[in-house]
Structures are given as C-alpha cells and as structure tokens.
Amino acid sequence: MADDAAPVLSHRDGAVQTLTLNRPQALNSFNGAMHDALSTELKAAAADSAVRCVVITGAGRGFCAGQDLSDPAIAPDLTPGAPPRDIGNLIEARYKPLAMLLHHFPVPVIAAVNGVAAGAGANLALNCDIVLAAKSASFIQAFSKIGLVPDCGGTWLLPRLVGRAHAMALALLGDKCNAEDAQRLGMIWRCVDDAALADETKALAERLAGMPSKALAETRRAFAAADHMDLSAALSMEGEVQRRLGMSHDYLEGVTAFFAKRAPRFTDR
Ligand code: T3D
C-alpha cells in the first residue's frame, strides 16, 4: 500500500465512530501524518454530539507498532558522528497531547486490538477506557529494546493496571505479552476469538453509546482523581461529581425510566 493512503480511516455507524489506523505495511506505526490524522479525527469525534462511543483499531495484521522508527523526521541519523536527535520534543508535541486527549475524552473509547501492539502502540491501547483484544494479539513494551523508557503514558498506566512487579518486568524485558496473559494480568479487559473481535467490539460500542456518556466520562475522571486521594477526600470528590450529575437530564431520565419500567434514552454528553 502506498504511504499516501489515508493514514486513519474514519467510519460512522449510528453513534459509534470507528477510527482505523491505516499504515499496515509498517504495522500501523506512527509517522507525522498518522499522528495528525488521529488527532484530527479524535477532536472531530469529541466535538460531534452525535458520537457517543469511539473505537480505535488497526488495519491489517497489527494494531500499532508504536513510533515509526524509519520516519526521517525523528529516526536517528546512523551516520558515524552525526548529532543525536532530540526525541523529547516528539513526545511532548505528539504522544503527550494524544494521551491527554484520550484522558479527557467526552465519551468512552474502546481499543479493539486486532494484532500486535508495541511501544507507544501498546500504550495507545492502554490509554483507552476498555481494551478488547483478539486472542492472537499481543502487547510489547518494546522501548527497552531500543534504549528508551515506556512513553505515551506507559510509566503511569502500566503499574496501575498490573501492579509494579509485572509492570517492571514487562518494561525492563520488553517481552511479548499475549492477549490471554494480558487479560489474566488485568492489563486489558478481555480477549476474544479473532473471528469474534469485530462483532464483540460492535456490541460493546453500541452498548456504551446507549449509556449516559457524561457519567461514563466522569467515572474515568473520578478514578484518576481518586488515585491521589485518601478515602475521605475521595468520598468528598464523589459527592461533588454526584452533585453535578444529579442535575443532569440523564439522571432524571434514568430514574424516570426505572419507575416507568422502560429503557432509558440518554442524550447528555
Ligand atoms: O523516536 C522515538 O523512538 C521516540 C518515540 C518512542 C515511541 C515508541 O513507540 S518507541 C517503540 C517503537 N516500536 C518498536 O520498537 C517496535 C518495532 N517493531 C517490532 O519490534 C516488530 O515489528 C513487532 C514485534 C511489532 C512485530 O514483529 P513481526 O515479526 O510480526 O513483524 P516485522 O516483520 O518486524 O514488521 C513488519 C513490517 O513492519 C516490517 O517492514 P518490512 O520488513 O516488511 O518492510 C517492519 O520493519 C515494519 N515495522 C514494524 N514496526 C515498525 C516498522 N517500521 C517502522 N517502525 C516501526 N516501529
């Protein structure tokens, strides 16, 4: 496939926006164009009140192999004596905004991990709210193998998901963690047979799209905020969030529907 193909494919089905990373010849690794396209599509979905769930997946046999190590803009110049490139700027300009965009996203984001997820590609998935993986998929903290540390939120996310012992071994060794082990460790929510990934993702996305988006996004934020709090502060924070949500249309609708014994129709975002 030519590298001028759209680096991210965007498809809308009802209230679900699916973004497919589309550089399969390089296992959907990130070059500048793919960063730009993913950021643009995510921002468009965030701004569109008709979108109530986003799915990120990959074209071909991989999910995302992290940074494109051949990208001339950032790849090290291997000529002897050539000055080193400052890749810290890349992290600050690209991966940090991407992770923060997902952290503050107004609706749930599912990573449907169809194949290998390596380096920043693995951590892109872990930044999503729910990770559903094909059984043949795998997660690799590939950074140590090229002399780097986990980025795109890996140092923050991984120990919180799997505990320090497993996080440290995964990061230091850079070994492949298959999807079943990732599920067992608590790194991802669930893995499913390869042939079932598309249907399971669709069912999950439609289910989330029908739920009260504002409450789901607030749940993500509350989990992150509670991380730095003692129990008393977390209880107060929960009260503050409930105060706001208690004034929402969705809360009124949820309780009304409960007593009317009908399905709720949530519309807030
Ligand atoms: O600048 C910075 O580095 C800072 C940013 C850091 C963020 C990061 O993400 S650092 C980590 C970068 N990613 C990696 O180190 C992973 C590199 N890839 C791999 O280790 C392996 O490709 C995989 C384990 C992911 C998959 O292995 P396998 O055997 O299934 O596939 P393959 O044959 O290695 O790859 C298939 C093709 O994709 C191949 O191209 P070819 O030979 O068919 O023309 C390979 O070169 C290409 N590819 C895979 N990963 C990358 C890549 N091309 C560019 N960049 C990649 N990251």
mmCIF file of C-alpha atoms and ligand atoms in Angstrom:
data_model
loop_
_atom_site.group_PDB
_atom_site.id
_atom_site.type_symbol
_atom_site.label_atom_id
_atom_site.label_comp_id
_atom_site.label_asym_id
_atom_site.label_seq_id
_atom_site.Cartn_x
_atom_site.Cartn_y
_atom_site.Cartn_z
ATOM 1 C CA MET A 1 0.000 0.000 0.000
ATOM 2 C CA ALA A 2 1.320 3.452 -0.884
ATOM 3 C CA ASP A 3 2.226 5.660 2.064
ATOM 4 C CA ASP A 4 -0.046 8.396 0.678
ATOM 5 C CA ALA A 5 -3.174 6.331 1.570
ATOM 6 C CA ALA A 6 -5.268 7.946 4.323
ATOM 7 C CA PRO A 7 -3.309 7.125 7.493
ATOM 8 C CA VAL A 8 -6.523 6.877 9.538
ATOM 9 C CA LEU A 9 -9.838 5.629 8.176
ATOM 10 C CA SER A 10 -12.922 7.030 9.841
ATOM 11 C CA HIS A 11 -16.286 5.297 9.713
ATOM 12 C CA ARG A 12 -19.540 6.207 11.427
ATOM 13 C CA ASP A 13 -22.193 3.616 12.265
ATOM 14 C CA GLY A 14 -25.056 5.153 14.256
ATOM 15 C CA ALA A 15 -23.493 6.784 17.319
ATOM 16 C CA VAL A 16 -20.231 4.841 17.046
ATOM 17 C CA GLN A 17 -17.191 6.352 15.303
ATOM 18 C CA THR A 18 -14.539 3.816 14.331
ATOM 19 C CA LEU A 19 -11.015 5.066 13.620
ATOM 20 C CA THR A 20 -8.764 2.554 11.870
ATOM 21 C CA LEU A 21 -5.009 3.143 11.928
ATOM 22 C CA ASN A 22 -4.100 2.543 8.333
ATOM 23 C CA ARG A 23 -0.393 2.021 7.689
ATOM 24 C CA PRO A 24 -0.489 -1.779 7.577
ATOM 25 C CA GLN A 25 2.790 -2.024 5.648
ATOM 26 C CA ALA A 26 4.531 -0.686 8.795
ATOM 27 C CA LEU A 27 2.174 -2.351 11.305
ATOM 28 C CA ASN A 28 0.359 0.987 11.697
ATOM 29 C CA SER A 29 3.359 2.622 13.353
ATOM 30 C CA PHE A 30 3.068 6.363 13.932
ATOM 31 C CA ASN A 31 4.534 8.800 11.445
ATOM 32 C CA GLY A 32 3.699 12.506 11.462
ATOM 33 C CA ALA A 33 0.767 12.090 9.085
ATOM 34 C CA MET A 34 -0.826 9.374 11.214
ATOM 35 C CA HIS A 35 -0.392 11.474 14.354
ATOM 36 C CA ASP A 36 -2.053 14.430 12.621
ATOM 37 C CA ALA A 37 -4.897 12.343 11.240
ATOM 38 C CA LEU A 38 -5.642 10.535 14.517
ATOM 39 C CA SER A 39 -5.617 13.777 16.444
ATOM 40 C CA THR A 40 -7.891 15.476 13.883
ATOM 41 C CA GLU A 41 -10.366 12.570 13.845
ATOM 42 C CA LEU A 42 -10.444 12.292 17.625
ATOM 43 C CA LYS A 43 -11.067 16.029 18.001
ATOM 44 C CA ALA A 44 -13.841 15.878 15.397
ATOM 45 C CA ALA A 45 -15.498 12.967 17.223
ATOM 46 C CA ALA A 46 -15.166 14.779 20.564
ATOM 47 C CA ALA A 47 -16.852 17.860 19.089
ATOM 48 C CA ASP A 48 -19.711 15.933 17.457
ATOM 49 C CA SER A 49 -22.534 15.474 19.946
ATOM 50 C CA ALA A 50 -23.982 12.640 17.828
ATOM 51 C CA VAL A 51 -20.902 10.479 18.553
ATOM 52 C CA ARG A 52 -21.371 8.532 21.783
ATOM 53 C CA CYS A 53 -18.540 5.986 21.558
ATOM 54 C CA VAL A 54 -15.242 5.809 19.659
ATOM 55 C CA VAL A 55 -13.412 2.635 18.613
ATOM 56 C CA ILE A 56 -9.714 2.634 17.690
ATOM 57 C CA THR A 57 -8.423 -0.365 15.778
ATOM 58 C CA GLY A 58 -5.773 -1.242 13.201
ATOM 59 C CA ALA A 59 -5.794 -2.259 9.535
ATOM 60 C CA GLY A 60 -4.117 -5.496 8.537
ATOM 61 C CA ARG A 61 -2.370 -7.833 10.954
ATOM 62 C CA GLY A 62 -1.184 -5.277 13.500
ATOM 63 C CA PHE A 63 -2.809 -2.784 15.863
ATOM 64 C CA CYS A 64 0.100 -0.313 16.120
ATOM 65 C CA ALA A 65 3.872 -0.842 16.354
ATOM 66 C CA GLY A 66 4.496 2.487 18.115
ATOM 67 C CA GLN A 67 6.708 5.149 16.642
ATOM 68 C CA ASP A 68 7.727 4.619 13.010
ATOM 69 C CA LEU A 69 11.439 4.170 13.562
ATOM 70 C CA SER A 70 12.167 4.947 9.900
ATOM 71 C CA ASP A 71 10.409 8.323 9.937
ATOM 72 C CA PRO A 72 13.118 10.694 8.625
ATOM 73 C CA ALA A 73 11.825 13.449 10.897
ATOM 74 C CA ILE A 74 12.771 11.554 14.048
ATOM 75 C CA ALA A 75 14.794 8.460 13.159
ATOM 76 C CA PRO A 76 18.341 8.606 14.452
ATOM 77 C CA ASP A 77 20.906 9.570 11.833
ATOM 78 C CA LEU A 78 23.068 6.447 11.802
ATOM 79 C CA THR A 79 25.988 8.216 10.088
ATOM 80 C CA PRO A 80 29.024 7.993 12.412
ATOM 81 C CA GLY A 81 29.489 11.310 14.194
ATOM 82 C CA ALA A 82 26.043 12.654 13.303
ATOM 83 C CA PRO A 83 24.483 14.668 16.163
ATOM 84 C CA PRO A 84 21.711 12.911 18.143
ATOM 85 C CA ARG A 85 18.117 13.978 17.509
ATOM 86 C CA ASP A 86 16.019 15.412 20.349
ATOM 87 C CA ILE A 87 13.144 12.926 20.520
ATOM 88 C CA GLY A 88 11.890 14.518 23.754
ATOM 89 C CA ASN A 89 10.236 17.125 21.522
ATOM 90 C CA LEU A 90 8.344 14.375 19.715
ATOM 91 C CA ILE A 91 6.960 13.017 22.967
ATOM 92 C CA GLU A 92 5.929 16.479 24.142
ATOM 93 C CA ALA A 93 4.423 17.507 20.801
ATOM 94 C CA ARG A 94 2.721 14.243 19.805
ATOM 95 C CA TYR A 95 2.341 11.493 22.404
ATOM 96 C CA LYS A 96 1.542 13.644 25.420
ATOM 97 C CA PRO A 97 -1.296 15.531 23.636
ATOM 98 C CA LEU A 98 -2.657 12.221 22.318
ATOM 99 C CA ALA A 99 -2.725 10.622 25.775
ATOM 100 C CA MET A 100 -4.269 13.742 27.336
ATOM 101 C CA LEU A 101 -6.892 13.948 24.586
ATOM 102 C CA LEU A 102 -7.963 10.394 25.414
ATOM 103 C CA HIS A 103 -7.823 11.092 29.158
ATOM 104 C CA HIS A 104 -10.286 13.967 28.776
ATOM 105 C CA PHE A 105 -12.417 12.410 26.047
ATOM 106 C CA PRO A 106 -16.149 13.145 26.454
ATOM 107 C CA VAL A 107 -17.316 9.631 25.506
ATOM 108 C CA PRO A 108 -15.884 6.152 26.078
ATOM 109 C CA VAL A 109 -13.085 4.994 23.804
ATOM 110 C CA ILE A 110 -12.580 1.304 23.058
ATOM 111 C CA ALA A 111 -9.288 -0.108 21.772
ATOM 112 C CA ALA A 112 -10.106 -3.099 19.581
ATOM 113 C CA VAL A 113 -6.641 -4.623 19.437
ATOM 114 C CA ASN A 114 -6.579 -6.777 16.344
ATOM 115 C CA GLY A 115 -2.874 -7.713 16.372
ATOM 116 C CA VAL A 116 0.476 -6.727 17.783
ATOM 117 C CA ALA A 117 0.546 -3.521 19.866
ATOM 118 C CA ALA A 118 4.135 -2.450 20.541
ATOM 119 C CA GLY A 119 5.826 0.547 22.151
ATOM 120 C CA ALA A 120 3.607 3.618 22.059
ATOM 121 C CA GLY A 121 1.075 1.440 20.198
ATOM 122 C CA ALA A 122 0.646 -0.757 23.276
ATOM 123 C CA ASN A 123 0.244 2.321 25.444
ATOM 124 C CA LEU A 124 -2.155 3.948 22.996
ATOM 125 C CA ALA A 125 -4.419 0.947 23.678
ATOM 126 C CA LEU A 126 -3.931 1.192 27.445
ATOM 127 C CA ASN A 127 -4.973 4.869 27.352
ATOM 128 C CA CYS A 128 -8.394 3.794 26.077
ATOM 129 C CA ASP A 129 -11.245 3.106 28.501
ATOM 130 C CA ILE A 130 -11.813 -0.517 27.559
ATOM 131 C CA VAL A 131 -9.353 -2.754 25.731
ATOM 132 C CA LEU A 132 -10.830 -5.684 23.840
ATOM 133 C CA ALA A 133 -8.233 -7.827 22.061
ATOM 134 C CA ALA A 134 -8.168 -10.669 19.588
ATOM 135 C CA LYS A 135 -6.638 -13.808 21.120
ATOM 136 C CA SER A 136 -3.797 -13.619 18.582
ATOM 137 C CA ALA A 137 -2.961 -10.025 19.597
ATOM 138 C CA SER A 138 -0.040 -9.168 21.826
ATOM 139 C CA PHE A 139 1.306 -6.250 23.858
ATOM 140 C CA ILE A 140 5.003 -5.365 23.879
ATOM 141 C CA GLN A 141 6.699 -2.627 25.901
ATOM 142 C CA ALA A 142 9.319 -2.566 23.156
ATOM 143 C CA PHE A 143 11.100 0.558 24.401
ATOM 144 C CA SER A 144 13.920 -1.074 26.393
ATOM 145 C CA LYS A 145 14.999 -2.979 23.293
ATOM 146 C CA ILE A 146 15.929 0.302 21.588
ATOM 147 C CA GLY A 147 17.295 2.022 24.684
ATOM 148 C CA LEU A 148 14.205 4.028 25.714
ATOM 149 C CA VAL A 149 11.676 4.068 28.557
ATOM 150 C CA PRO A 150 7.933 3.431 28.199
ATOM 151 C CA ASP A 151 6.201 6.554 26.908
ATOM 152 C CA CYS A 152 2.701 7.590 25.815
ATOM 153 C CA GLY A 153 1.707 7.172 29.478
ATOM 154 C CA GLY A 154 3.242 3.718 29.958
ATOM 155 C CA THR A 155 5.097 4.582 33.171
ATOM 156 C CA TRP A 156 1.843 5.855 34.693
ATOM 157 C CA LEU A 157 -0.623 3.353 33.289
ATOM 158 C CA LEU A 158 1.169 0.040 33.436
ATOM 159 C CA PRO A 159 1.907 -0.189 37.192
ATOM 160 C CA ARG A 160 -1.646 0.964 37.917
ATOM 161 C CA LEU A 161 -3.075 -1.753 35.694
ATOM 162 C CA VAL A 162 -0.912 -4.754 36.518
ATOM 163 C CA GLY A 163 0.981 -3.773 39.687
ATOM 164 C CA ARG A 164 4.634 -2.770 39.971
ATOM 165 C CA ALA A 165 6.157 -6.257 39.786
ATOM 166 C CA HIS A 166 4.583 -7.196 36.459
ATOM 167 C CA ALA A 167 4.916 -3.661 35.082
ATOM 168 C CA MET A 168 8.610 -3.593 35.854
ATOM 169 C CA ALA A 169 9.280 -6.977 34.246
ATOM 170 C CA LEU A 170 7.232 -6.086 31.163
ATOM 171 C CA ALA A 171 9.034 -2.751 30.781
ATOM 172 C CA LEU A 172 12.564 -3.954 31.527
ATOM 173 C CA LEU A 173 12.443 -7.128 29.469
ATOM 174 C CA GLY A 174 10.298 -5.819 26.621
ATOM 175 C CA ASP A 175 8.876 -9.312 26.146
ATOM 176 C CA LYS A 176 5.721 -10.062 24.220
ATOM 177 C CA CYS A 177 2.657 -10.455 26.456
ATOM 178 C CA ASN A 178 -0.042 -12.368 24.629
ATOM 179 C CA ALA A 179 -3.668 -11.296 24.878
ATOM 180 C CA GLU A 180 -4.695 -14.087 27.246
ATOM 181 C CA ASP A 181 -1.866 -13.205 29.649
ATOM 182 C CA ALA A 182 -2.733 -9.508 29.305
ATOM 183 C CA GLN A 183 -6.290 -10.321 30.360
ATOM 184 C CA ARG A 184 -5.093 -12.523 33.241
ATOM 185 C CA LEU A 185 -2.795 -9.719 34.480
ATOM 186 C CA GLY A 186 -5.579 -7.134 34.321
ATOM 187 C CA MET A 187 -3.779 -5.112 31.628
ATOM 188 C CA ILE A 188 -6.801 -5.354 29.350
ATOM 189 C CA TRP A 189 -10.456 -6.062 29.909
ATOM 190 C CA ARG A 190 -10.941 -9.171 27.782
ATOM 191 C CA CYS A 191 -9.723 -11.125 24.795
ATOM 192 C CA VAL A 192 -11.963 -12.930 22.364
ATOM 193 C CA ASP A 193 -11.548 -15.308 19.433
ATOM 194 C CA ASP A 194 -10.081 -13.472 16.447
ATOM 195 C CA ALA A 195 -13.189 -14.111 14.363
ATOM 196 C CA ALA A 196 -15.401 -12.609 17.089
ATOM 197 C CA LEU A 197 -13.474 -9.341 17.619
ATOM 198 C CA ALA A 198 -15.475 -7.231 15.151
ATOM 199 C CA ASP A 199 -18.894 -8.376 16.409
ATOM 200 C CA GLU A 200 -17.904 -8.162 20.080
ATOM 201 C CA THR A 201 -16.497 -4.654 19.522
ATOM 202 C CA LYS A 202 -19.659 -3.529 17.748
ATOM 203 C CA ALA A 203 -21.908 -4.902 20.503
ATOM 204 C CA LEU A 204 -19.785 -3.292 23.224
ATOM 205 C CA ALA A 205 -19.597 0.057 21.404
ATOM 206 C CA GLU A 206 -23.354 0.152 20.799
ATOM 207 C CA ARG A 207 -23.987 -0.708 24.424
ATOM 208 C CA LEU A 208 -21.700 2.082 25.663
ATOM 209 C CA ALA A 209 -23.196 4.519 23.136
ATOM 210 C CA GLY A 210 -26.612 3.930 24.706
ATOM 211 C CA MET A 211 -25.375 4.717 28.205
ATOM 212 C CA PRO A 212 -25.124 8.113 29.951
ATOM 213 C CA SER A 213 -21.937 9.468 28.341
ATOM 214 C CA LYS A 214 -21.378 12.228 30.861
ATOM 215 C CA ALA A 215 -21.465 9.784 33.771
ATOM 216 C CA LEU A 216 -19.063 7.432 31.972
ATOM 217 C CA ALA A 217 -16.549 10.210 31.284
ATOM 218 C CA GLU A 218 -16.896 11.430 34.883
ATOM 219 C CA THR A 219 -16.213 7.865 36.093
ATOM 220 C CA ARG A 220 -12.875 7.880 34.235
ATOM 221 C CA ARG A 221 -12.012 11.290 35.689
ATOM 222 C CA ALA A 222 -13.071 10.253 39.193
ATOM 223 C CA PHE A 223 -10.892 7.132 39.082
ATOM 224 C CA ALA A 224 -7.879 9.226 38.047
ATOM 225 C CA ALA A 225 -8.591 11.893 40.675
ATOM 226 C CA ALA A 226 -9.104 9.327 43.467
ATOM 227 C CA ASP A 227 -5.659 7.947 42.727
ATOM 228 C CA HIS A 228 -4.047 10.832 44.614
ATOM 229 C CA MET A 229 -6.588 10.987 47.472
ATOM 230 C CA ASP A 230 -7.205 9.385 50.814
ATOM 231 C CA LEU A 231 -10.616 7.795 51.410
ATOM 232 C CA SER A 232 -12.127 10.903 52.964
ATOM 233 C CA ALA A 233 -11.087 13.128 50.049
ATOM 234 C CA ALA A 234 -12.332 10.544 47.540
ATOM 235 C CA LEU A 235 -15.722 10.410 49.286
ATOM 236 C CA SER A 236 -15.966 14.207 49.083
ATOM 237 C CA MET A 237 -14.933 14.195 45.427
ATOM 238 C CA GLU A 238 -17.616 11.581 44.699
ATOM 239 C CA GLY A 239 -20.165 13.856 46.351
ATOM 240 C CA GLU A 240 -19.094 16.778 44.166
ATOM 241 C CA VAL A 241 -19.382 14.728 40.989
ATOM 242 C CA GLN A 242 -22.774 13.328 42.022
ATOM 243 C CA ARG A 243 -23.963 16.882 42.752
ATOM 244 C CA ARG A 244 -23.237 17.838 39.141
ATOM 245 C CA LEU A 245 -24.567 14.632 37.616
ATOM 246 C CA GLY A 246 -27.656 14.802 39.812
ATOM 247 C CA MET A 247 -28.612 17.990 37.962
ATOM 248 C CA SER A 248 -28.248 16.369 34.549
ATOM 249 C CA HIS A 249 -31.008 15.338 32.194
ATOM 250 C CA ASP A 250 -29.567 11.824 32.089
ATOM 251 C CA TYR A 251 -30.082 11.311 35.824
ATOM 252 C CA LEU A 252 -33.683 12.446 35.582
ATOM 253 C CA GLU A 253 -34.189 10.212 32.565
ATOM 254 C CA GLY A 254 -32.537 7.194 34.250
ATOM 255 C CA VAL A 255 -34.720 7.393 37.331
ATOM 256 C CA THR A 256 -37.888 8.163 35.333
ATOM 257 C CA ALA A 257 -37.241 5.189 33.046
ATOM 258 C CA PHE A 258 -36.596 2.932 36.036
ATOM 259 C CA PHE A 259 -40.011 3.665 37.555
ATOM 260 C CA ALA A 260 -41.751 3.586 34.179
ATOM 261 C CA LYS A 261 -40.144 0.157 33.601
ATOM 262 C CA ARG A 262 -38.900 1.245 30.165
ATOM 263 C CA ALA A 263 -35.446 1.552 28.554
ATOM 264 C CA PRO A 264 -33.832 4.942 29.264
ATOM 265 C CA ARG A 265 -32.958 7.330 26.410
ATOM 266 C CA PHE A 266 -29.767 9.084 27.421
ATOM 267 C CA THR A 267 -28.880 12.211 25.450
ATOM 268 C CA ASP A 268 -26.421 14.263 27.552
ATOM 269 C CA ARG A 269 -22.797 14.481 26.552
HETATM 270 O O1 T3D B 1 11.677 8.319 18.246
HETATM 271 C C1 T3D B 1 11.368 7.546 19.152
HETATM 272 O O2 T3D B 1 11.657 6.346 19.076
HETATM 273 C C2 T3D B 1 10.603 8.077 20.329
HETATM 274 C C3 T3D B 1 9.238 7.516 20.352
HETATM 275 C C4 T3D B 1 9.003 6.407 21.007
HETATM 276 C C5 T3D B 1 7.683 5.761 20.963
HETATM 277 C C6 T3D B 1 7.808 4.305 20.596
HETATM 278 O O3 T3D B 1 6.825 3.724 20.244
HETATM 279 S S1 T3D B 1 9.336 3.551 20.717
HETATM 280 C C7 T3D B 1 8.983 1.881 20.196
HETATM 281 C C8 T3D B 1 8.926 1.763 18.716
HETATM 282 N N1 T3D B 1 8.463 0.473 18.293
HETATM 283 C C9 T3D B 1 9.233 -0.621 18.306
HETATM 284 O O4 T3D B 1 10.354 -0.628 18.735
HETATM 285 C C10 T3D B 1 8.622 -1.875 17.713
HETATM 286 C C11 T3D B 1 9.387 -2.267 16.463
HETATM 287 N N2 T3D B 1 8.755 -3.400 15.826
HETATM 288 C C12 T3D B 1 8.914 -4.652 16.269
HETATM 289 O O5 T3D B 1 9.567 -4.932 17.238
HETATM 290 C C13 T3D B 1 8.256 -5.722 15.452
HETATM 291 O O6 T3D B 1 7.971 -5.212 14.174
HETATM 292 C C14 T3D B 1 6.929 -6.242 16.090
HETATM 293 C C15 T3D B 1 7.287 -7.071 17.349
HETATM 294 C C16 T3D B 1 5.992 -5.108 16.451
HETATM 295 C C17 T3D B 1 6.229 -7.176 15.083
HETATM 296 O O7 T3D B 1 7.126 -8.169 14.640
HETATM 297 P P1 T3D B 1 6.764 -9.038 13.341
HETATM 298 O O8 T3D B 1 7.849 -10.052 13.190
HETATM 299 O O9 T3D B 1 5.382 -9.521 13.462
HETATM 300 O O10 T3D B 1 6.761 -8.010 12.110
HETATM 301 P P2 T3D B 1 8.035 -7.341 11.395
HETATM 302 O O11 T3D B 1 8.457 -8.194 10.256
HETATM 303 O O12 T3D B 1 9.060 -6.960 12.394
HETATM 304 O O13 T3D B 1 7.372 -5.985 10.859
HETATM 305 C C18 T3D B 1 6.591 -5.951 9.655
HETATM 306 C C19 T3D B 1 6.972 -4.695 8.891
HETATM 307 O O14 T3D B 1 6.628 -3.562 9.705
HETATM 308 C C20 T3D B 1 8.475 -4.632 8.663
HETATM 309 O O15 T3D B 1 8.682 -3.980 7.425
HETATM 310 P P3 T3D B 1 9.179 -4.806 6.134
HETATM 311 O O16 T3D B 1 10.439 -5.502 6.502
HETATM 312 O O17 T3D B 1 8.058 -5.777 5.851
HETATM 313 O O18 T3D B 1 9.320 -3.769 5.071
HETATM 314 C C21 T3D B 1 8.958 -3.732 9.778
HETATM 315 O O19 T3D B 1 10.151 -3.056 9.501
HETATM 316 C C22 T3D B 1 7.797 -2.761 9.897
HETATM 317 N N3 T3D B 1 7.733 -2.170 11.224
HETATM 318 C C23 T3D B 1 7.331 -2.763 12.369
HETATM 319 N N4 T3D B 1 7.432 -1.906 13.370
HETATM 320 C C24 T3D B 1 7.898 -0.756 12.866
HETATM 321 C C25 T3D B 1 8.096 -0.917 11.491
HETATM 322 N N5 T3D B 1 8.550 0.072 10.704
HETATM 323 C C26 T3D B 1 8.837 1.244 11.312
HETATM 324 N N6 T3D B 1 8.673 1.471 12.635
HETATM 325 C C27 T3D B 1 8.213 0.507 13.436
HETATM 326 N N7 T3D B 1 8.006 0.761 14.741
#
